[in-house]
mmCIF file of N, CA and C in Angstrom:
data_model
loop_
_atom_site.group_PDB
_atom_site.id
_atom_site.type_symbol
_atom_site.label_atom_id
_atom_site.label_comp_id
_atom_site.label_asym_id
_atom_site.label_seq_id
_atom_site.Cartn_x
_atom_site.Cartn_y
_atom_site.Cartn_z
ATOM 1 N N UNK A 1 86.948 98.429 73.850
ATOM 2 C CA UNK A 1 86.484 99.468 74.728
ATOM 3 C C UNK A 1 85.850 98.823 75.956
ATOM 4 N N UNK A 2 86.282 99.364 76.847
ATOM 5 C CA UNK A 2 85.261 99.076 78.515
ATOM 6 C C UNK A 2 84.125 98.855 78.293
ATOM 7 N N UNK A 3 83.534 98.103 78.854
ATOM 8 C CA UNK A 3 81.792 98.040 79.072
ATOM 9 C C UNK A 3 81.340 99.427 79.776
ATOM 10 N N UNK A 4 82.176 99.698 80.685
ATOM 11 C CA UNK A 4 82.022 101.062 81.817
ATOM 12 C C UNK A 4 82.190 102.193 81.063
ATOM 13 N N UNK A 5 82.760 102.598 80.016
ATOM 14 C CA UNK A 5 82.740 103.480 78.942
ATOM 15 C C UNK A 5 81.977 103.645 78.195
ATOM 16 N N UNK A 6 80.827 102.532 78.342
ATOM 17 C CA UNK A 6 79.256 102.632 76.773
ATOM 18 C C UNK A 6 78.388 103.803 77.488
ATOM 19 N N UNK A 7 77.101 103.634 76.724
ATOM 20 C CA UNK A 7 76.392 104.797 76.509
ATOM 21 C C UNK A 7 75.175 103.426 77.504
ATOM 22 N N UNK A 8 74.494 103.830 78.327
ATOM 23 C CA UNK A 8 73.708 102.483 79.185
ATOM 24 C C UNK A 8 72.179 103.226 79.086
ATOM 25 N N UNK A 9 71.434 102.473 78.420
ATOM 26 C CA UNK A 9 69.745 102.779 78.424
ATOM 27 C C UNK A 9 69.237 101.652 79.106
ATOM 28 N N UNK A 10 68.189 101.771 79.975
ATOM 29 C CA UNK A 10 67.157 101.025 80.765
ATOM 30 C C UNK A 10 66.161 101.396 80.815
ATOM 31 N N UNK A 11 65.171 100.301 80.207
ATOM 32 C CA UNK A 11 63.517 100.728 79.870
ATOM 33 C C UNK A 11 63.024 99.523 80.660
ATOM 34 N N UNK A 12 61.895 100.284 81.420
ATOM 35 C CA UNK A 12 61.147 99.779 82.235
ATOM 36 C C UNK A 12 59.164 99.421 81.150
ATOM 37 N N UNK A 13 58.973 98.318 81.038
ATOM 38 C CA UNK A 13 57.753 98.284 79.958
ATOM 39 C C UNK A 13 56.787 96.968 81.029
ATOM 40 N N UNK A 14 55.559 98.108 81.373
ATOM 41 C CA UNK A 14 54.305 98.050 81.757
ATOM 42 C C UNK A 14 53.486 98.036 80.956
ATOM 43 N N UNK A 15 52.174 97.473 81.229
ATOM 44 C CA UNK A 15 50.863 97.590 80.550
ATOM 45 C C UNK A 15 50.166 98.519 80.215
ATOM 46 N N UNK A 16 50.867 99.860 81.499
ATOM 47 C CA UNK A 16 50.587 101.243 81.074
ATOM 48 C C UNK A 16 51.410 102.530 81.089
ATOM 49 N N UNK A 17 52.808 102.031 81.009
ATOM 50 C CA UNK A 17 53.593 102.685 81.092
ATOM 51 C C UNK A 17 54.842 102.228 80.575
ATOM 52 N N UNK A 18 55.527 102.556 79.524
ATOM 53 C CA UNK A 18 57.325 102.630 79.418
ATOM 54 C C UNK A 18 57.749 103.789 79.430
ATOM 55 N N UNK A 19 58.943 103.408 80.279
ATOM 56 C CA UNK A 19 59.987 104.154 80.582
ATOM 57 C C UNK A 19 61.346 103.909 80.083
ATOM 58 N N UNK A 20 62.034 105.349 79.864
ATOM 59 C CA UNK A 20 63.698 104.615 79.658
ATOM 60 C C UNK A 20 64.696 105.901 80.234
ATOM 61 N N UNK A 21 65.401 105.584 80.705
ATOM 62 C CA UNK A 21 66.295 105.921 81.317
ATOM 63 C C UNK A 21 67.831 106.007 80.842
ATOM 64 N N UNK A 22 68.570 106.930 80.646
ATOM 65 C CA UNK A 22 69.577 106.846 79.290
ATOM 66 C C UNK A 22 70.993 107.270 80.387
ATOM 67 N N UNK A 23 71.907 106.558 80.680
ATOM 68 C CA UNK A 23 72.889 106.882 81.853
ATOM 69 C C UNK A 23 74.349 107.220 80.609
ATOM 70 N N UNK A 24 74.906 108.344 81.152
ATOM 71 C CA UNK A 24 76.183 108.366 80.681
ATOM 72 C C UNK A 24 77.026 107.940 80.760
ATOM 73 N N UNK A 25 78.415 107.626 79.746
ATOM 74 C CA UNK A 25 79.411 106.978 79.283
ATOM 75 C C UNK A 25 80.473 106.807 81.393
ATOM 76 N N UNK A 26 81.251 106.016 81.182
ATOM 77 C CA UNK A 26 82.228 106.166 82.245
ATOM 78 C C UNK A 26 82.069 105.439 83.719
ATOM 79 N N UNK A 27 83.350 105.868 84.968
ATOM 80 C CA UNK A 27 82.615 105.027 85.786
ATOM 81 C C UNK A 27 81.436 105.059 87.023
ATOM 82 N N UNK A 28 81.427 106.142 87.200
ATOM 83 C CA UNK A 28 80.672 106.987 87.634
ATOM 84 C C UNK A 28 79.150 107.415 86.476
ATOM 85 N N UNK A 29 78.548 106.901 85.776
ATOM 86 C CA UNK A 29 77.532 107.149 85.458
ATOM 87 C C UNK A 29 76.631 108.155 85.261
ATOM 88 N N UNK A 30 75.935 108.870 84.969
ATOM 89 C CA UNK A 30 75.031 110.010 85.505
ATOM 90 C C UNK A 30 73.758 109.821 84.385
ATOM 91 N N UNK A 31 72.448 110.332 84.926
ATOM 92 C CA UNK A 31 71.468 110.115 84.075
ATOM 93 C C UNK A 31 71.322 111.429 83.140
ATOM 94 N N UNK A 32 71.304 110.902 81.647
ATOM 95 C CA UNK A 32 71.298 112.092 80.674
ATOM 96 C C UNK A 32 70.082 112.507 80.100
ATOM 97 N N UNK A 33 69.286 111.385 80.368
ATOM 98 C CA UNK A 33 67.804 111.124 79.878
ATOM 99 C C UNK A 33 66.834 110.447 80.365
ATOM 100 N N UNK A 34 65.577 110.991 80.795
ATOM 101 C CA UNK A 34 64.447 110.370 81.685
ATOM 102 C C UNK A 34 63.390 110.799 81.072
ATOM 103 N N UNK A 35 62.602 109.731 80.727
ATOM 104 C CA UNK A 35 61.266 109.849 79.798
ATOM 105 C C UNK A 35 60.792 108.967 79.996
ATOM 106 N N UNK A 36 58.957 109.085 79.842
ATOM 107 C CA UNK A 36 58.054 107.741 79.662
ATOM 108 C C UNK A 36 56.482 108.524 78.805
ATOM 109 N N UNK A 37 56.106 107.228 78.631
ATOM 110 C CA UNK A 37 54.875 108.078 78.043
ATOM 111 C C UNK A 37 53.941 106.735 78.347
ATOM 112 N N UNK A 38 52.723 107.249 78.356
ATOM 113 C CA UNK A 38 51.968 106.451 78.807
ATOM 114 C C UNK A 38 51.443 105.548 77.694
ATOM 115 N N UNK A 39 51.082 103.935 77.776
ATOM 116 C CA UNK A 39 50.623 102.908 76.677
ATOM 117 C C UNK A 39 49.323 103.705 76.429
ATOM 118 N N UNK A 40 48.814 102.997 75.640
ATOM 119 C CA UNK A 40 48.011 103.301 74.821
ATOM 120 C C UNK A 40 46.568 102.042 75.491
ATOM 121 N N UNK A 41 45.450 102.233 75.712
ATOM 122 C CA UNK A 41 44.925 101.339 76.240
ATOM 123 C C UNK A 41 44.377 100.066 74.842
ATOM 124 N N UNK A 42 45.114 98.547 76.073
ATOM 125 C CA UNK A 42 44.542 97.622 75.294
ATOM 126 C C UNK A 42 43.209 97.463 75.089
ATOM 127 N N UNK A 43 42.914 97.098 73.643
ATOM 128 C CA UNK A 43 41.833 96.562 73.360
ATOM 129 C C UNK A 43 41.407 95.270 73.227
ATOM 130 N N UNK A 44 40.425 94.324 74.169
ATOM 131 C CA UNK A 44 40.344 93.208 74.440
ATOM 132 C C UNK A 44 41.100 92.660 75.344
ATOM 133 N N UNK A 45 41.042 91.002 75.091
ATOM 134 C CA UNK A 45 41.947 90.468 76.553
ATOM 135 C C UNK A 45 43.494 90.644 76.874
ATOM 136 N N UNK A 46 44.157 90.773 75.383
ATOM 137 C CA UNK A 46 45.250 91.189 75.539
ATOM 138 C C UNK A 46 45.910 92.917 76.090
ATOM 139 N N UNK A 47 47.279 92.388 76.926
ATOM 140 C CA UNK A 47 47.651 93.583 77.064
ATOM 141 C C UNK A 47 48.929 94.398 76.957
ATOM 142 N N UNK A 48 49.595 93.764 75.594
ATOM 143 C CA UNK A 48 50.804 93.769 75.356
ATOM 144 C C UNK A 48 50.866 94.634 74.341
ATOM 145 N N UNK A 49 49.997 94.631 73.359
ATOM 146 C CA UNK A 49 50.083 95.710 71.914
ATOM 147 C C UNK A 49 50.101 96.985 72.487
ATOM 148 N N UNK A 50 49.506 97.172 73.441
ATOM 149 C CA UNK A 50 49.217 98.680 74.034
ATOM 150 C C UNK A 50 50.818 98.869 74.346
ATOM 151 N N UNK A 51 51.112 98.244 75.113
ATOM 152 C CA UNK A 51 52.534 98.306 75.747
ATOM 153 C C UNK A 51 53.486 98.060 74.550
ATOM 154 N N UNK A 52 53.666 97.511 73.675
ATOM 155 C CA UNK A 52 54.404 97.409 72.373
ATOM 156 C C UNK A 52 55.018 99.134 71.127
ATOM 157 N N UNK A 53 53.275 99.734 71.557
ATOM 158 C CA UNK A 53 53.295 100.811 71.095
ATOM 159 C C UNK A 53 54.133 101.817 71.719
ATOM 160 N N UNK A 54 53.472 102.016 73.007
ATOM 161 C CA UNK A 54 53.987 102.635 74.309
ATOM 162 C C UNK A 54 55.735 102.853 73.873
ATOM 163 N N UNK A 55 56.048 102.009 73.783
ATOM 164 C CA UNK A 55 57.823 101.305 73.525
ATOM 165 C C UNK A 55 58.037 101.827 72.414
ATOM 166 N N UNK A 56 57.388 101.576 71.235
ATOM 167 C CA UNK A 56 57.641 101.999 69.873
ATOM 168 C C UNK A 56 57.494 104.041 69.816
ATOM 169 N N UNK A 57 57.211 104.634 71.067
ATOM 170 C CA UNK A 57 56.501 105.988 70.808
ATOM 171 C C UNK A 57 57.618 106.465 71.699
ATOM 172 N N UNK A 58 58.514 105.956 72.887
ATOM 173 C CA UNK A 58 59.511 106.151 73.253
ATOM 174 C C UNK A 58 60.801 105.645 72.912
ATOM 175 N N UNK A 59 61.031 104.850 72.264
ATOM 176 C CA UNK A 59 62.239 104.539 71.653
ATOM 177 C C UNK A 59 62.348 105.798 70.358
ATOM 178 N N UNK A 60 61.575 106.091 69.791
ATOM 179 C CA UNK A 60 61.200 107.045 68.205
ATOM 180 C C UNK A 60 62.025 108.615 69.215
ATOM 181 N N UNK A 61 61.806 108.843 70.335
ATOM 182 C CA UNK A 61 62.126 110.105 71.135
ATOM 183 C C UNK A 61 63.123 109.955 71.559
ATOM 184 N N UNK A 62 63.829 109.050 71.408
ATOM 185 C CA UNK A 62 65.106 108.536 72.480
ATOM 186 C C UNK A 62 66.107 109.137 71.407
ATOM 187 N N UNK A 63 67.130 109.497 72.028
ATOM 188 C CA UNK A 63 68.486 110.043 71.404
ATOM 189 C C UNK A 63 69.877 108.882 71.760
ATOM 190 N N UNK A 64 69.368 107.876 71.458
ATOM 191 C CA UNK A 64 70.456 106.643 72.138
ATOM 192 C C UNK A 64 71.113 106.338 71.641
ATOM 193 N N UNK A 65 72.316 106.358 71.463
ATOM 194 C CA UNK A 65 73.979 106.241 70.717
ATOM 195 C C UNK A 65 73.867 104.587 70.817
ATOM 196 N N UNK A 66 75.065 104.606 70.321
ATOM 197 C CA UNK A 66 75.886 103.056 70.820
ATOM 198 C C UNK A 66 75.835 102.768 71.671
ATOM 199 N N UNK A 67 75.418 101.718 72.378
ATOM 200 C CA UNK A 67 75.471 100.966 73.843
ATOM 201 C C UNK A 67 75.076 99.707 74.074
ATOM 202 N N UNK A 68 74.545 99.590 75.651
ATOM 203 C CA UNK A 68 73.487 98.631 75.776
ATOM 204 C C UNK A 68 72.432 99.079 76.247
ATOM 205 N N UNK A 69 71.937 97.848 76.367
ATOM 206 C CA UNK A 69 70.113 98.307 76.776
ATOM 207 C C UNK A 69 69.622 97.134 77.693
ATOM 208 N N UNK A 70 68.992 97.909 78.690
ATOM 209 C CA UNK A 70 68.210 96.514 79.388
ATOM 210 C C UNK A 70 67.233 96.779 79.609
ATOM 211 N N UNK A 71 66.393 95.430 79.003
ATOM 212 C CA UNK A 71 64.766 95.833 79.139
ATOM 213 C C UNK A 71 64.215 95.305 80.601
ATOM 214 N N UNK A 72 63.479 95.578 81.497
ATOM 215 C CA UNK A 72 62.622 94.946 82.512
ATOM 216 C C UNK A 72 61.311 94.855 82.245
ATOM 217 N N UNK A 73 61.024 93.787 82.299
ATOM 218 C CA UNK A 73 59.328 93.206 81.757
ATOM 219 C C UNK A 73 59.118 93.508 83.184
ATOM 220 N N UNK A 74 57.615 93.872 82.985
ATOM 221 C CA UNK A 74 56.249 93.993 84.235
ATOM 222 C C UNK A 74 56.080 92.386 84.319
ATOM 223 N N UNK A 75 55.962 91.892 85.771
ATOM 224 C CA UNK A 75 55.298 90.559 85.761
ATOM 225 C C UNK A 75 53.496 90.109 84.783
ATOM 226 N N UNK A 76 53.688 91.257 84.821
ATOM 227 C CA UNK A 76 51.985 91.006 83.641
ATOM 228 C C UNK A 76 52.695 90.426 82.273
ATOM 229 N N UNK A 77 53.928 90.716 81.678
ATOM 230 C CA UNK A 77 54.391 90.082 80.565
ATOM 231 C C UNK A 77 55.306 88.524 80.933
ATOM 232 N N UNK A 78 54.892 88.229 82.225
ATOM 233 C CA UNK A 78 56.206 86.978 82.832
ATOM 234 C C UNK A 78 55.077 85.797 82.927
ATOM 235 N N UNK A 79 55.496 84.574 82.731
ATOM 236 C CA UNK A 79 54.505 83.780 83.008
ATOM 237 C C UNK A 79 55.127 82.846 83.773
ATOM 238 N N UNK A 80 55.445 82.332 85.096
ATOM 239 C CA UNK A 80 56.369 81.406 86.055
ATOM 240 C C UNK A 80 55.872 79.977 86.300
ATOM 241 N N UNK A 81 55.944 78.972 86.015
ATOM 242 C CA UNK A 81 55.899 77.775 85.961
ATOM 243 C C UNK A 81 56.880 77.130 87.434
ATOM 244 N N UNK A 82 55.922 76.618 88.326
ATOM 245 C CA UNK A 82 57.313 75.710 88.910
ATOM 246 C C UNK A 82 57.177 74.234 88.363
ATOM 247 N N UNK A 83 58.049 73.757 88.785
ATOM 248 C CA UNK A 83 58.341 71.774 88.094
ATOM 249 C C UNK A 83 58.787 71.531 89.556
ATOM 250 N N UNK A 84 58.303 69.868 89.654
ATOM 251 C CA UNK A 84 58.356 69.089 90.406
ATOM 252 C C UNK A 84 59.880 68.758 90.009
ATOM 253 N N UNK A 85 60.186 68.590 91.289
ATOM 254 C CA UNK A 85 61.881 68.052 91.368
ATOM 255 C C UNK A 85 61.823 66.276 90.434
ATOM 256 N N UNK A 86 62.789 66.027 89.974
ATOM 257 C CA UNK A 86 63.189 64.795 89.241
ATOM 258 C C UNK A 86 64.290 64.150 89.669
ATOM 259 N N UNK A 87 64.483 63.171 89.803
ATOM 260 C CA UNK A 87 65.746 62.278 90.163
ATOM 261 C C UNK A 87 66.220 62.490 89.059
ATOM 262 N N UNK A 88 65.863 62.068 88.022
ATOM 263 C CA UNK A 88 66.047 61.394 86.452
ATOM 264 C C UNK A 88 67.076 62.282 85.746
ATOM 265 N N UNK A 89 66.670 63.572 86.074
ATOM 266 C CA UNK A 89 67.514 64.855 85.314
ATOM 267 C C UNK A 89 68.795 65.328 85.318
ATOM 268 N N UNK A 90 70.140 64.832 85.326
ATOM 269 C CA UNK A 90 71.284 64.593 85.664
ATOM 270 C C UNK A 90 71.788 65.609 85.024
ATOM 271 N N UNK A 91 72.044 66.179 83.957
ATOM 272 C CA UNK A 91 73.121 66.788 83.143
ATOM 273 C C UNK A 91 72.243 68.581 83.105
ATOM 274 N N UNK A 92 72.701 69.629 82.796
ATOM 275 C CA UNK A 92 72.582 71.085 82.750
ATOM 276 C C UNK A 92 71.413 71.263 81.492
ATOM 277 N N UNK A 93 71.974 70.164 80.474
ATOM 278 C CA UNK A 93 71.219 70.018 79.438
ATOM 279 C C UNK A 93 69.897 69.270 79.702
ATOM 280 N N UNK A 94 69.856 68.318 79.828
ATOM 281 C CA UNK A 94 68.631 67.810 80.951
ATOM 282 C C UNK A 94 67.925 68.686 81.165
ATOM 283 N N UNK A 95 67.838 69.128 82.404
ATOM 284 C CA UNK A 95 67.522 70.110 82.803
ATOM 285 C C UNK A 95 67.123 71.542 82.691
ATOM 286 N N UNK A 96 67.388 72.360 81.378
ATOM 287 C CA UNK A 96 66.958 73.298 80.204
ATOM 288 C C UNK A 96 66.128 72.285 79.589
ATOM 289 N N UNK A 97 66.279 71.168 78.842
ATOM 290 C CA UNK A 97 64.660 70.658 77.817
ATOM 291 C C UNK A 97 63.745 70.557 78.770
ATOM 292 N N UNK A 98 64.233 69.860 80.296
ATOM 293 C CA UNK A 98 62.827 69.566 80.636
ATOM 294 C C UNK A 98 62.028 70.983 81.196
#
């Protein structure tokens, strides 16, 4: 079967908010489902359980068939590292360990 023929969900997951978004089958698309509910506030330094729940309280409401799914993390769940360039690092593999 087409990829362009699945059933396409996209959830958006914040610290105080997930969302998901449920698009219909075909090539032309259309949205069948739009929902969010608000996290639950973290307790302490962390702020991911809140948002874990959040996810767990909208996925439970979701009517989502067969498909795919794409999640988008909030940069509050991303942590970005840069690295100093290397001569040394030659190969693709290299380069993933380091």
């Amino acid at each position: 079967m087409s990829l362009s023929w699945r059933e396409r969900v996209r959830i958006a997951l914040s610290p105080h908010e997930a969302a998901l978004v449920r698009l219909s089958r075909g090539i032309r698309p259309r949205v069948v489902d739009r929902r969010s509910v608000m996290c639950p506030d973290a307790k302490g330094q962390e702020n991911w359980p809140g948002a874990v729940e959040g996810l767990r309280q909208l996925l439970a409401g979701a009517n989502a068939q067969k498909g795919g799914a794409t999640l988008l993390l909030s940069n509050h769940f991303v942590r970005y590292v840069v690295l100093p360039w290397s001569s040394e690092i030659v190969t693709e593999g290299e380069e993933l360990e380091f």
